[in-house]
Coordinates of C-alpha atoms and ligand atoms in Angstrom, one line a residue:
M578 CA -19.1 -53.8 -101.9
K579 CA -20.0 -49.7 -101.9
K580 CA -21.2 -49.9 -105.2
I581 CA -23.5 -52.5 -104.7
I582 CA -25.4 -50.5 -102.2
S583 CA -25.5 -47.8 -103.9
F584 CA -26.7 -49.8 -106.7
L585 CA -29.2 -51.3 -104.3
S586 CA -30.4 -47.5 -102.8
L587 CA -30.8 -46.5 -106.9
V588 CA -33.4 -49.8 -107.0
M589 CA -34.7 -49.0 -104.6
L590 CA -35.6 -45.5 -104.2
V591 CA -37.1 -45.7 -108.1
S592 CA -39.4 -48.6 -107.3
C593 CA -40.2 -46.4 -104.2
N594 CA -41.4 -43.4 -106.7
T595 CA -42.8 -46.2 -109.0
V596 CA -45.1 -48.3 -106.4
S597 CA -46.4 -45.5 -104.1
N598 CA -45.6 -42.1 -105.6
I599 CA -48.2 -40.0 -103.9
E600 CA -47.4 -41.8 -100.6
E601 CA -43.8 -40.4 -101.0
S602 CA -44.9 -36.7 -102.1
R603 CA -47.0 -36.7 -99.3
H604 CA -44.6 -37.8 -96.9
D605 CA -42.4 -34.6 -98.7
Q606 CA -45.5 -32.1 -98.0
N607 CA -46.2 -33.2 -94.1
T608 CA -42.1 -32.9 -93.7
H609 CA -42.0 -29.6 -95.0
F610 CA -45.1 -28.2 -93.8
D611 CA -44.0 -29.2 -90.2
A612 CA -40.8 -27.2 -90.8
F613 CA -42.4 -24.5 -91.8
K614 CA -44.3 -24.1 -89.1
E615 CA -41.2 -24.6 -86.8
Q616 CA -39.8 -21.4 -89.0
F617 CA -42.8 -19.9 -88.3
V618 CA -43.7 -20.0 -84.7
N619 CA -39.7 -19.2 -84.0
N620 CA -40.9 -15.9 -86.2
L621 CA -43.9 -15.2 -84.5
W622 CA -42.0 -15.4 -81.4
A623 CA -39.2 -12.9 -82.5
L624 CA -41.9 -10.6 -83.8
Y625 CA -43.8 -10.6 -80.4
P626 CA -42.1 -10.8 -77.8
G627 CA -44.7 -10.2 -75.2
W628 CA -46.8 -13.3 -76.6
A629 CA -43.6 -15.2 -76.4
S630 CA -43.3 -15.0 -72.8
G631 CA -47.5 -15.2 -71.7
Q632 CA -46.5 -18.6 -73.8
G633 CA -43.9 -20.1 -71.6
Y634 CA -41.3 -19.3 -74.4
H635 CA -38.5 -17.1 -72.4
K636 CA -36.1 -16.1 -75.0
Y637 CA -37.2 -13.2 -75.4
D638 CA -37.9 -11.7 -72.0
S639 CA -36.0 -8.6 -71.8
V640 CA -37.5 -7.3 -74.7
L641 CA -40.4 -4.8 -74.9
V642 CA -41.4 -3.8 -78.1
I643 CA -42.5 -0.2 -79.0
P644 CA -46.0 -0.2 -80.3
N645 CA -45.7 2.1 -82.6
K646 CA -46.0 2.6 -86.7
V647 CA -42.6 0.6 -87.8
Q648 CA -43.8 -2.6 -85.4
R649 CA -47.4 -2.6 -87.1
T650 CA -45.1 -2.7 -90.9
K651 CA -43.0 -5.3 -89.8
E652 CA -46.2 -6.9 -89.0
L653 CA -48.2 -6.5 -92.2
A654 CA -44.6 -7.7 -94.1
F655 CA -44.7 -11.1 -91.7
C656 CA -48.4 -11.5 -92.7
K657 CA -47.9 -11.2 -96.4
A658 CA -44.6 -12.9 -96.5
N659 CA -46.2 -16.3 -94.3
T660 CA -49.1 -16.3 -96.4
D661 CA -47.1 -16.3 -99.3
S662 CA -45.2 -18.7 -97.6
L663 CA -48.7 -21.3 -97.1
K664 CA -49.2 -21.3 -101.1
Q665 CA -46.6 -23.5 -101.7
F666 CA -48.1 -26.5 -99.8
E667 CA -51.1 -28.8 -101.7
L668 CA -53.8 -29.0 -98.9
S669 CA -55.1 -32.5 -100.4
A670 CA -51.5 -33.8 -99.9
L671 CA -51.5 -32.5 -95.5
S672 CA -52.3 -35.1 -92.9
D673 CA -55.9 -33.7 -91.0
N674 CA -53.6 -32.1 -88.2
N675 CA -51.5 -30.6 -90.5
K676 CA -54.7 -29.3 -92.7
T677 CA -56.4 -27.7 -89.7
D678 CA -52.9 -26.1 -88.7
Y679 CA -53.1 -24.9 -92.2
Y680 CA -56.3 -23.7 -92.0
M681 CA -55.6 -21.8 -88.4
I682 CA -52.4 -20.1 -89.5
E683 CA -53.5 -18.9 -92.7
N684 CA -56.8 -17.2 -90.6
Q685 CA -54.4 -16.1 -88.2
L686 CA -52.7 -14.4 -90.5
K687 CA -55.7 -12.6 -92.3
A688 CA -56.9 -11.6 -88.7
N689 CA -53.5 -9.9 -87.9
E690 CA -53.6 -8.1 -90.9
W691 CA -57.6 -6.9 -90.3
Y692 CA -56.6 -5.6 -86.9
T693 CA -54.1 -3.4 -87.8
N694 CA -55.8 -2.3 -91.3
E695 CA -59.6 -1.8 -90.4
F696 CA -60.1 -2.7 -86.5
R697 CA -57.4 -0.5 -85.4
S698 CA -58.0 -0.8 -81.5
Y699 CA -54.7 1.5 -81.3
E700 CA -55.7 4.2 -81.8
W701 CA -59.6 3.9 -80.0
N702 CA -58.8 1.7 -77.2
P703 CA -55.6 3.0 -74.7
S704 CA -56.0 -0.2 -72.7
D705 CA -54.2 -1.7 -75.6
Y706 CA -51.1 0.0 -73.9
N707 CA -50.3 -1.8 -70.2
V708 CA -47.3 -3.3 -69.6
S709 CA -47.7 -4.4 -66.0
G710 CA -49.0 -8.0 -67.0
G711 CA -46.1 -9.6 -68.5
F712 CA -43.7 -7.8 -66.0
A713 CA -45.8 -9.4 -63.1
E714 CA -45.5 -12.7 -64.9
M715 CA -42.0 -12.7 -64.3
L716 CA -41.8 -12.0 -60.8
A717 CA -44.7 -14.4 -60.1
N718 CA -43.9 -17.1 -62.5
N719 CA -41.2 -19.7 -61.5
Y720 CA -40.0 -20.7 -64.8
D721 CA -36.0 -19.7 -64.1
S722 CA -33.7 -17.9 -60.7
L723 CA -35.3 -15.4 -59.6
D724 CA -31.4 -13.1 -60.4
V725 CA -32.4 -14.3 -64.2
R726 CA -35.7 -13.5 -63.8
L727 CA -35.0 -9.7 -61.8
H728 CA -32.1 -9.1 -64.5
N729 CA -34.5 -9.4 -67.7
F730 CA -36.8 -7.6 -66.0
Y731 CA -34.4 -4.6 -65.6
V732 CA -33.4 -4.8 -69.1
R733 CA -37.1 -4.7 -70.0
M734 CA -37.7 -1.9 -68.3
K735 CA -35.1 0.1 -70.5
N736 CA -38.2 1.0 -73.0
I737 CA -41.4 1.2 -71.2
P738 CA -40.5 5.9 -71.0
V739 CA -40.9 5.4 -75.0
Y740 CA -43.3 2.6 -74.7
Y741 CA -46.0 5.6 -73.1
E742 CA -44.8 8.1 -75.2
T743 CA -45.4 6.1 -78.2
A744 CA -48.5 5.2 -76.7
I745 CA -49.9 8.8 -76.5
Q746 CA -48.6 9.5 -80.4
Q747 CA -51.2 6.8 -81.5
I748 CA -54.3 7.1 -79.7
K749 CA -57.0 9.4 -81.8
N750 CA -60.7 9.5 -80.5
P751 CA -60.7 6.8 -78.0
T752 CA -64.1 5.1 -75.9
V753 CA -64.8 7.1 -72.7
E754 CA -65.0 3.1 -71.5
H755 CA -61.6 1.8 -72.5
T756 CA -60.0 5.2 -71.6
Q757 CA -61.5 4.8 -68.1
L758 CA -60.4 1.1 -68.7
A759 CA -56.6 2.2 -69.6
I760 CA -56.6 4.2 -66.5
D761 CA -58.1 1.4 -64.0
Q762 CA -55.6 -1.3 -65.3
N763 CA -52.5 0.9 -65.1
L764 CA -52.7 2.5 -62.1
G765 CA -53.9 -1.5 -60.9
G766 CA -50.2 -2.7 -62.2
L767 CA -48.3 -0.2 -60.6
S768 CA -47.1 -2.2 -57.2
T769 CA -45.7 -4.6 -59.7
F770 CA -42.7 -2.0 -60.0
D771 CA -43.1 -1.1 -56.4
A772 CA -44.2 -3.4 -53.5
D773 CA -44.0 -6.4 -55.3
L774 CA -40.5 -5.6 -57.1
K775 CA -39.2 -5.0 -53.4
E776 CA -40.3 -7.7 -51.9
A777 CA -39.0 -9.8 -55.2
L778 CA -35.5 -8.0 -54.4
T779 CA -35.2 -9.2 -50.8
G780 CA -35.2 -12.8 -51.9
S781 CA -32.8 -12.4 -55.0
H782 CA -28.8 -12.6 -54.7
L783 CA -28.3 -10.0 -56.5
G784 CA -25.6 -6.7 -54.9
A785 CA -27.1 -3.9 -53.2
S786 CA -25.6 -2.0 -56.5
E787 CA -27.8 -4.2 -59.0
K788 CA -30.7 -3.3 -56.4
E789 CA -30.1 0.5 -56.6
Q790 CA -30.5 0.5 -60.3
I791 CA -33.5 -1.9 -60.5
I792 CA -35.5 0.5 -58.3
A793 CA -34.3 3.8 -59.8
R794 CA -35.4 2.1 -63.3
A795 CA -38.6 1.0 -61.5
K796 CA -38.9 4.3 -60.2
E797 CA -38.5 5.7 -64.0
A798 CA -41.3 3.4 -65.3
T799 CA -43.8 4.4 -62.4
N800 CA -43.2 8.0 -63.5
A801 CA -44.2 6.5 -67.4
I802 CA -47.3 5.0 -66.1
N803 CA -48.4 7.9 -64.1
G804 CA -47.6 10.0 -66.7
F805 CA -49.7 8.2 -69.5
V806 CA -52.6 7.9 -66.8
K807 CA -52.2 11.6 -66.6
H808 CA -52.9 12.1 -70.5
L809 CA -56.0 10.5 -70.5
K810 CA -57.6 11.9 -67.7
K811 CA -57.2 15.5 -68.9
L812 CA -57.6 14.4 -72.7
K813 CA -59.9 16.8 -74.4
N814 CA -62.4 14.3 -76.4
T815 CA -65.4 16.2 -77.0
T816 CA -67.1 13.0 -79.3
P817 CA -65.7 10.3 -78.1
R818 CA -65.6 6.9 -80.7
S819 CA -68.9 4.7 -79.5
F820 CA -67.7 1.5 -78.0
R821 CA -70.7 -0.4 -79.5
L822 CA -68.6 -1.7 -82.5
G823 CA -71.2 -1.2 -85.6
K824 CA -72.2 -4.4 -87.9
E825 CA -69.8 -3.9 -90.0
L826 CA -66.9 -4.6 -87.6
Y827 CA -68.5 -6.9 -85.7
A828 CA -69.4 -9.3 -88.2
K829 CA -65.9 -9.1 -89.5
K830 CA -64.4 -10.1 -85.9
F831 CA -66.9 -12.8 -85.2
E832 CA -65.5 -14.3 -88.4
H833 CA -62.3 -14.1 -87.5
D834 CA -62.1 -14.7 -83.6
I835 CA -64.4 -17.5 -83.9
Q836 CA -64.3 -18.9 -87.3
S837 CA -67.8 -20.2 -87.1
G838 CA -69.4 -22.0 -90.0
Y839 CA -72.0 -19.2 -88.6
T840 CA -72.3 -15.9 -89.8
A841 CA -72.8 -13.2 -86.6
D842 CA -76.4 -12.3 -87.8
E843 CA -77.0 -16.3 -88.1
I844 CA -75.9 -17.4 -84.2
Y845 CA -77.9 -14.0 -82.6
K846 CA -81.0 -15.5 -84.5
K847 CA -80.3 -19.0 -83.2
A848 CA -79.7 -17.4 -79.6
S849 CA -82.8 -15.6 -79.6
E850 CA -85.0 -18.5 -80.7
H851 CA -83.4 -20.6 -78.4
K852 CA -84.3 -17.9 -75.7
K853 CA -87.9 -18.9 -76.0
E854 CA -87.5 -22.6 -76.6
L855 CA -85.9 -22.6 -72.8
H856 CA -88.3 -20.4 -71.0
A857 CA -91.1 -22.3 -72.7
K858 CA -89.4 -25.4 -71.0
M859 CA -88.4 -23.7 -67.9
F860 CA -92.6 -22.7 -67.5
K861 CA -93.3 -26.2 -67.4
L862 CA -90.7 -27.6 -65.4
A863 CA -91.6 -24.3 -62.6
D864 CA -95.2 -24.6 -63.3
K865 CA -95.0 -28.4 -62.0
L866 CA -92.6 -27.9 -59.0
W867 CA -94.8 -24.8 -58.0
N868 CA -96.5 -27.1 -55.1
K869 CA -93.1 -28.8 -53.8
Y870 CA -91.8 -26.2 -53.2
I871 CA -93.9 -23.3 -52.8
T872 CA -96.9 -24.4 -51.1
E873 CA -95.7 -27.5 -49.2
K874 CA -93.2 -25.0 -47.7
E875 CA -95.7 -23.0 -46.7
K876 CA -97.9 -25.4 -45.3
L877 CA -95.2 -26.1 -42.6
S878 CA -94.9 -22.8 -41.8
V879 CA -96.5 -21.7 -38.5
G880 CA -99.4 -18.7 -38.3
N881 CA -99.6 -19.2 -42.3
K882 CA -102.4 -17.4 -43.8
G883 CA -103.2 -18.7 -46.9
F884 CA -100.7 -19.4 -50.0
T885 CA -98.9 -17.4 -52.4
P886 CA -100.4 -17.4 -56.0
K887 CA -98.8 -18.7 -58.6
P888 CA -97.7 -15.5 -60.3
K889 CA -99.3 -14.9 -63.5
D890 CA -96.2 -13.7 -65.1
S891 CA -94.8 -17.0 -66.3
L892 CA -90.7 -15.7 -65.7
L893 CA -91.7 -14.4 -62.2
L894 CA -93.1 -18.2 -61.7
I895 CA -89.7 -19.3 -63.0
K896 CA -87.3 -17.3 -60.5
K897 CA -89.4 -17.5 -57.5
V898 CA -88.4 -21.6 -58.3
I899 CA -85.4 -21.4 -59.3
D900 CA -84.9 -19.3 -55.6
A901 CA -86.5 -21.8 -53.4
I902 CA -84.2 -24.7 -55.0
S903 CA -81.0 -22.9 -55.2
V904 CA -81.4 -23.1 -51.0
K905 CA -80.1 -26.4 -51.3
H906 CA -76.7 -26.2 -51.8
V907 CA -73.0 -27.6 -49.6
S908 CA -71.3 -25.5 -47.0
A909 CA -68.6 -22.7 -47.7
D910 CA -66.3 -25.7 -46.1
S911 CA -67.1 -28.5 -48.1
F912 CA -67.2 -26.4 -51.4
Q913 CA -63.8 -28.3 -52.5
L914 CA -64.5 -31.7 -50.8
E915 CA -67.6 -31.6 -53.0
I916 CA -66.1 -31.1 -56.2
E917 CA -63.1 -34.0 -55.4
R918 CA -66.5 -36.4 -54.3
E919 CA -67.9 -35.7 -57.6
I920 CA -65.5 -36.1 -60.2
P921 CA -64.6 -39.8 -59.7
L922 CA -68.9 -40.1 -59.9
L923 CA -69.0 -38.3 -63.2
V924 CA -66.0 -41.0 -64.7
K925 CA -67.8 -43.6 -63.7
F926 CA -71.6 -42.3 -64.9
I927 CA -69.5 -41.7 -68.4
K928 CA -68.3 -45.7 -68.1
D929 CA -71.7 -47.6 -67.8
K930 CA -73.4 -45.0 -70.3
N931 CA -70.5 -45.5 -72.6
L932 CA -70.0 -41.7 -73.8
I933 CA -66.6 -41.4 -74.2
Y934 CA -63.1 -43.1 -73.4
I935 CA -61.4 -41.9 -70.3
D936 CA -58.0 -41.7 -70.1
P937 CA -57.2 -43.0 -66.0
S938 CA -53.5 -42.5 -66.0
K939 CA -54.1 -38.7 -66.4
P940 CA -56.3 -37.6 -63.3
L941 CA -57.0 -34.6 -62.5
V942 CA -55.7 -32.6 -59.4
V943 CA -58.3 -30.6 -57.9
R944 CA -56.7 -27.9 -55.6
K945 CA -56.8 -24.5 -53.8
E946 CA -56.7 -21.3 -56.1
P947 CA -53.3 -20.5 -55.5
A948 CA -53.0 -16.4 -54.6
Y949 CA -51.9 -15.1 -57.4
M950 CA -55.2 -16.4 -59.1
A951 CA -57.1 -15.3 -56.0
G952 CA -60.9 -13.4 -56.9
V953 CA -60.7 -14.3 -60.9
A954 CA -63.0 -16.9 -60.5
G955 CA -64.6 -19.3 -58.7
A956 CA -63.7 -22.7 -60.5
S957 CA -61.5 -22.9 -63.4
I958 CA -58.7 -25.0 -65.1
S959 CA -55.4 -24.7 -65.5
S960 CA -53.0 -26.3 -68.3
P961 CA -49.7 -26.7 -69.2
G962 CA -48.8 -24.1 -71.9
P963 CA -46.9 -25.4 -75.1
Y964 CA -43.6 -26.2 -73.5
D965 CA -44.3 -26.9 -70.2
K966 CA -45.6 -30.6 -71.5
N967 CA -45.2 -32.4 -68.6
G968 CA -46.7 -30.1 -66.0
N969 CA -50.0 -30.9 -64.1
T970 CA -53.4 -29.9 -65.3
Y971 CA -55.0 -28.2 -62.4
Y972 CA -59.2 -28.0 -61.2
N973 CA -58.1 -24.8 -59.2
V974 CA -61.5 -24.1 -56.5
G975 CA -61.7 -20.4 -55.3
S976 CA -61.2 -19.6 -51.4
F977 CA -63.7 -17.7 -49.9
S978 CA -61.4 -15.5 -47.6
G979 CA -62.4 -12.5 -47.0
W980 CA -65.6 -12.4 -48.0
D981 CA -68.5 -11.6 -46.1
K982 CA -71.0 -14.1 -45.4
E983 CA -73.9 -12.5 -47.3
R984 CA -71.8 -12.7 -50.5
I985 CA -70.8 -16.4 -49.6
E986 CA -74.4 -17.1 -49.3
S987 CA -75.4 -15.4 -52.4
Y988 CA -72.3 -17.4 -54.7
L989 CA -73.2 -20.8 -52.7
R990 CA -76.7 -20.4 -53.8
E991 CA -75.4 -19.4 -57.2
Y992 CA -73.5 -23.0 -57.4
N993 CA -76.2 -25.0 -55.7
Y994 CA -76.3 -28.6 -55.0
Y995 CA -77.4 -29.2 -59.2
I996 CA -75.4 -26.1 -60.5
L997 CA -72.5 -27.1 -58.9
Q998 CA -72.5 -30.7 -60.7
I999 CA -72.9 -28.8 -64.0
L1000 CA -70.0 -26.7 -63.7
N1001 CA -67.7 -29.9 -62.9
I1002 CA -69.0 -31.6 -66.1
H1003 CA -68.1 -27.7 -67.8
E1004 CA -64.5 -27.4 -66.0
A1005 CA -63.5 -31.2 -65.9
I1006 CA -65.1 -34.1 -66.7
P1007 CA -66.2 -35.0 -70.0
G1008 CA -65.8 -30.6 -70.5
H1009 CA -62.2 -28.8 -70.7
Y1010 CA -60.1 -31.2 -69.1
T1011 CA -61.2 -34.1 -71.0
Q1012 CA -61.0 -32.4 -74.1
L1013 CA -57.5 -31.0 -73.0
V1014 CA -56.2 -35.0 -72.9
Y1015 CA -57.7 -35.6 -76.1
S1016 CA -56.0 -32.6 -77.6
N1017 CA -53.1 -33.2 -76.0
Q1018 CA -53.0 -36.9 -78.4
S1019 CA -52.3 -35.3 -81.4
P1020 CA -50.3 -32.2 -80.0
S1021 CA -49.8 -29.3 -82.5
I1022 CA -47.8 -26.1 -81.4
I1023 CA -49.9 -24.4 -83.9
K1024 CA -53.4 -25.6 -81.9
S1025 CA -51.8 -24.7 -78.8
I1026 CA -51.3 -21.0 -79.7
F1027 CA -54.2 -20.3 -81.6
G1028 CA -56.5 -23.1 -79.9
N1029 CA -60.1 -21.8 -80.7
G1030 CA -62.4 -20.7 -77.8
A1031 CA -65.3 -21.5 -79.3
M1032 CA -64.5 -25.1 -79.6
V1033 CA -63.4 -25.5 -76.5
E1034 CA -65.8 -23.4 -74.9
G1035 CA -68.4 -25.0 -77.4
W1036 CA -67.8 -28.2 -76.5
A1037 CA -67.3 -27.9 -72.9
V1038 CA -71.3 -26.3 -73.0
Y1039 CA -71.8 -29.2 -75.2
T1040 CA -70.8 -31.6 -72.4
E1041 CA -73.7 -30.2 -70.3
R1042 CA -76.2 -30.9 -72.2
M1043 CA -75.2 -34.1 -73.4
M1044 CA -74.4 -35.8 -69.7
L1045 CA -78.1 -35.3 -68.9
E1046 CA -79.9 -36.2 -72.1
N1047 CA -78.0 -40.2 -71.1
G1048 CA -79.7 -39.8 -68.0
Y1049 CA -77.5 -38.0 -65.2
G1050 CA -79.0 -36.1 -62.3
N1051 CA -82.0 -38.8 -63.0
N1052 CA -84.1 -36.8 -65.2
A1053 CA -84.4 -34.6 -62.5
D1054 CA -87.1 -31.8 -62.6
E1055 CA -85.0 -30.0 -60.3
M1056 CA -81.5 -31.2 -62.6
W1057 CA -83.0 -30.0 -65.9
L1058 CA -84.6 -26.6 -64.7
M1059 CA -81.2 -25.3 -63.2
Y1060 CA -79.5 -26.8 -66.0
Y1061 CA -81.3 -24.5 -68.5
K1062 CA -81.0 -21.6 -66.2
W1063 CA -77.3 -22.2 -66.5
N1064 CA -77.8 -22.6 -70.5
L1065 CA -79.5 -19.4 -70.7
R1066 CA -76.6 -17.6 -69.6
S1067 CA -74.6 -18.3 -72.2
T1068 CA -77.4 -17.9 -75.2
C1069 CA -78.2 -14.4 -73.6
N1070 CA -74.3 -13.1 -73.0
T1071 CA -74.9 -13.9 -77.0
I1072 CA -77.7 -11.6 -77.4
L1073 CA -76.5 -9.6 -75.1
D1074 CA -73.3 -9.2 -76.9
Y1075 CA -75.5 -9.0 -80.4
G1076 CA -77.8 -6.4 -79.0
V1077 CA -75.2 -4.5 -77.2
H1078 CA -72.5 -4.1 -80.4
V1079 CA -74.9 -4.1 -83.8
N1080 CA -78.5 -3.5 -82.4
N1081 CA -78.0 -0.8 -80.2
L1082 CA -79.1 -2.1 -77.3
S1083 CA -79.6 0.3 -73.9
K1084 CA -78.5 -0.7 -71.0
E1085 CA -81.9 -0.8 -69.5
D1086 CA -83.1 -3.3 -71.4
A1087 CA -79.4 -4.8 -71.0
M1088 CA -80.3 -5.2 -67.2
N1089 CA -83.9 -6.4 -68.2
L1090 CA -82.6 -9.1 -69.8
L1091 CA -80.2 -10.4 -67.9
V1092 CA -81.6 -10.0 -64.5
N1093 CA -85.8 -10.6 -65.4
E1094 CA -85.0 -13.0 -68.7
A1095 CA -81.7 -14.6 -67.4
F1096 CA -82.5 -15.0 -63.5
Q1097 CA -79.0 -13.1 -62.2
Q1098 CA -78.3 -11.7 -60.0
K1099 CA -77.6 -7.6 -60.1
A1100 CA -74.4 -7.5 -59.5
E1101 CA -73.6 -10.1 -61.9
A1102 CA -75.3 -7.6 -64.5
E1103 CA -73.8 -5.0 -63.9
G1104 CA -70.4 -6.8 -64.0
K1105 CA -71.7 -8.3 -67.4
W1106 CA -72.2 -5.1 -68.8
K1107 CA -69.1 -3.3 -67.8
R1108 CA -67.2 -6.2 -69.6
V1109 CA -69.7 -5.9 -72.9
S1110 CA -68.7 -2.3 -72.8
V1111 CA -65.1 -2.9 -73.5
T1112 CA -64.9 -6.4 -75.3
Q1113 CA -66.7 -7.5 -78.5
V1114 CA -67.5 -10.7 -80.0
Q1115 CA -65.4 -13.0 -76.8
L1116 CA -69.5 -13.7 -75.0
C1117 CA -70.9 -15.3 -78.0
S1118 CA -68.1 -17.9 -78.3
Y1119 CA -70.2 -20.4 -75.6
F1120 CA -73.1 -20.5 -77.5
T1121 CA -71.6 -20.5 -80.9
G1122 CA -69.6 -23.4 -80.3
F1123 CA -72.4 -25.4 -78.6
K1124 CA -74.9 -24.9 -81.3
E1125 CA -72.4 -25.6 -84.1
I1126 CA -71.3 -29.6 -82.0
Y1127 CA -75.0 -30.3 -81.3
D1128 CA -75.8 -29.5 -84.6
F1129 CA -73.4 -30.9 -86.6
R1130 CA -73.7 -34.5 -84.1
E1131 CA -77.8 -34.3 -85.1
E1132 CA -77.1 -33.8 -88.6
V1133 CA -74.4 -36.9 -88.5
K1134 CA -77.1 -38.9 -85.7
Q1135 CA -79.9 -38.2 -89.0
K1136 CA -77.4 -39.5 -91.7
Q1137 CA -75.7 -42.6 -90.2
G1138 CA -79.6 -43.5 -88.4
G1139 CA -78.9 -47.1 -86.9
K1140 CA -74.9 -47.1 -87.5
F1141 CA -74.5 -43.9 -84.6
N1142 CA -72.6 -44.2 -82.0
L1143 CA -71.9 -41.2 -79.9
K1144 CA -69.0 -42.9 -77.5
Q1145 CA -67.2 -43.2 -81.5
F1146 CA -68.4 -39.6 -82.5
H1147 CA -67.1 -38.2 -79.4
E1148 CA -63.8 -39.9 -79.0
K1149 CA -63.5 -38.7 -83.5
F1150 CA -64.5 -35.0 -82.7
L1151 CA -62.0 -34.3 -80.0
S1152 CA -59.0 -36.1 -82.3
Y1153 CA -59.0 -33.2 -84.1
G1154 CA -57.9 -30.8 -81.7
S1155 CA -58.7 -27.2 -80.6
A1156 CA -59.6 -26.6 -84.2
P1157 CA -62.4 -24.9 -85.5
V1158 CA -65.9 -26.5 -85.2
K1159 CA -65.9 -25.9 -88.9
Y1160 CA -63.2 -27.4 -90.0
I1161 CA -63.5 -30.8 -87.6
K1162 CA -66.8 -30.8 -89.4
E1163 CA -65.3 -30.6 -93.2
L1164 CA -62.3 -33.6 -92.3
M1165 CA -65.1 -35.9 -89.9
E1166 CA -68.0 -36.0 -92.8
Q1167 CA -65.2 -36.5 -95.0
E1168 CA -64.1 -39.8 -93.4
I1169 CA -67.9 -40.7 -93.0
L1170 CA -68.1 -41.0 -97.3
N1171 CA -65.1 -42.6 -97.5
S1172 CA -66.0 -45.1 -95.2
K1173 CA -69.2 -45.6 -97.2
K1174 CA -67.8 -46.4 -100.2
Ligands
ZN2165 ZN1 -78.0 -21.1 -47.6
ZN2166 ZN1 -65.5 -23.0 -70.0

């Protein structure tokens, strides 16, 4: 009997090999690649314990890595070894999901090498050194029992003094802006080792002596942080490095972070042209709406001595009409209710217009922003991490508690009747939330960890326009004008970022761009300036992703002519997960070509 079986299996094996040789090797390649990915991620977490904890992988919670040359050498060796490993795979034999994973790992390794060897922010950006975030997470996040978390907290604190001593040795010629940021952020994190820790200890079951040990070590941590801040404050830095990145570093960072099919220069030009187009369209609409919003209202006011003439300056005219329309907004009390009311309406619209399939079994939970997120943003989506697959996805709505009347009114005008609808499209349906549901259908740990920000943000920004093009908001002039204003924000973010880092744009010119050309409040513009002086490239991700997706769709539409189907395009596009648009484009183009054969 045994013999027969082995004989049979031998025959089958042979026939398998001859009939579907290619299939078999494909299968092998993908199985091996899956194994490689698993190993890769395990090693990644061992090398970057802080990153691992942030992603919800808590095996290395008690480890704090010393940011020195030894660590950097290890990281470079990791990059080299894995780049070599990638070469053993035959790209054409991999599935689409694995192909994009391959590209994303390859890019990440290249980026890491570049960050260590060329970007070298560990020398000029003191805010690279800050331990409090990871520790704060251990106190606030309920992933394990408090006692376990506190124990790991204690062990992890041990290295804090060495961590900051090492930090001081690495810093050379830092920028003034990043030095100040490091001071503010490190001081801001002190409560983690004081009040917040003490509160957590009160709620724990640890014994008195253990609590004392923890508090003693926390004191050493606090001293180390204060020592670092003191060092930065008295640092003699007579010729500080400029916070502006310069053309060369900027181009490279753009390439690594955004992974666009366009270069930074190309995107800057496209954004500048787009701004002009938006202004022209906005002027047309505002000019048309002037009578309805300005003249007609003035007719109603008692003792009116005449009507405001239309400003000669077209930007000023637009601004006045926008201000007048913004008065239409919900009350602070009904802000969240309005969001909850609108979500099903969005779903219905998408269904009626056949724009994309929305899975009804995965409803979105709208909730009041939890306390630990307070003050971050007016509205945001939080999704479960790669290690928390059954977690809910929430639409967090900020509360106005502690805000004065003026601030609330200004916020409500910003998120007026029209913009609030666009925000819901962006954050929820068919924006971030819908994209997330689709990306979970082709699960990839690689895409969860290295997910491409430009694709994710670009999709959300793309859907705003797509919905309006399909008649959302009944093509009202007000809706379009407000949409253009909203779209100007991401467009001008790109112009600002490139302008400041590459073209030496002055603060005065930057403020003019944001306030007069993008119709932003002064406070918002000031905040943007602060952000652009300590970050680079990230502000471009919204517009770049949007432009790439939009241009690609138009291209496919043109090529397919009458055969083009918007719903199919959207579903196919999202099926690749959070991969860079240029790779999705490549795979989709191939598929379209194949289907023609
Ligand atoms: Zn009001
Ligand atoms: Zn977004």
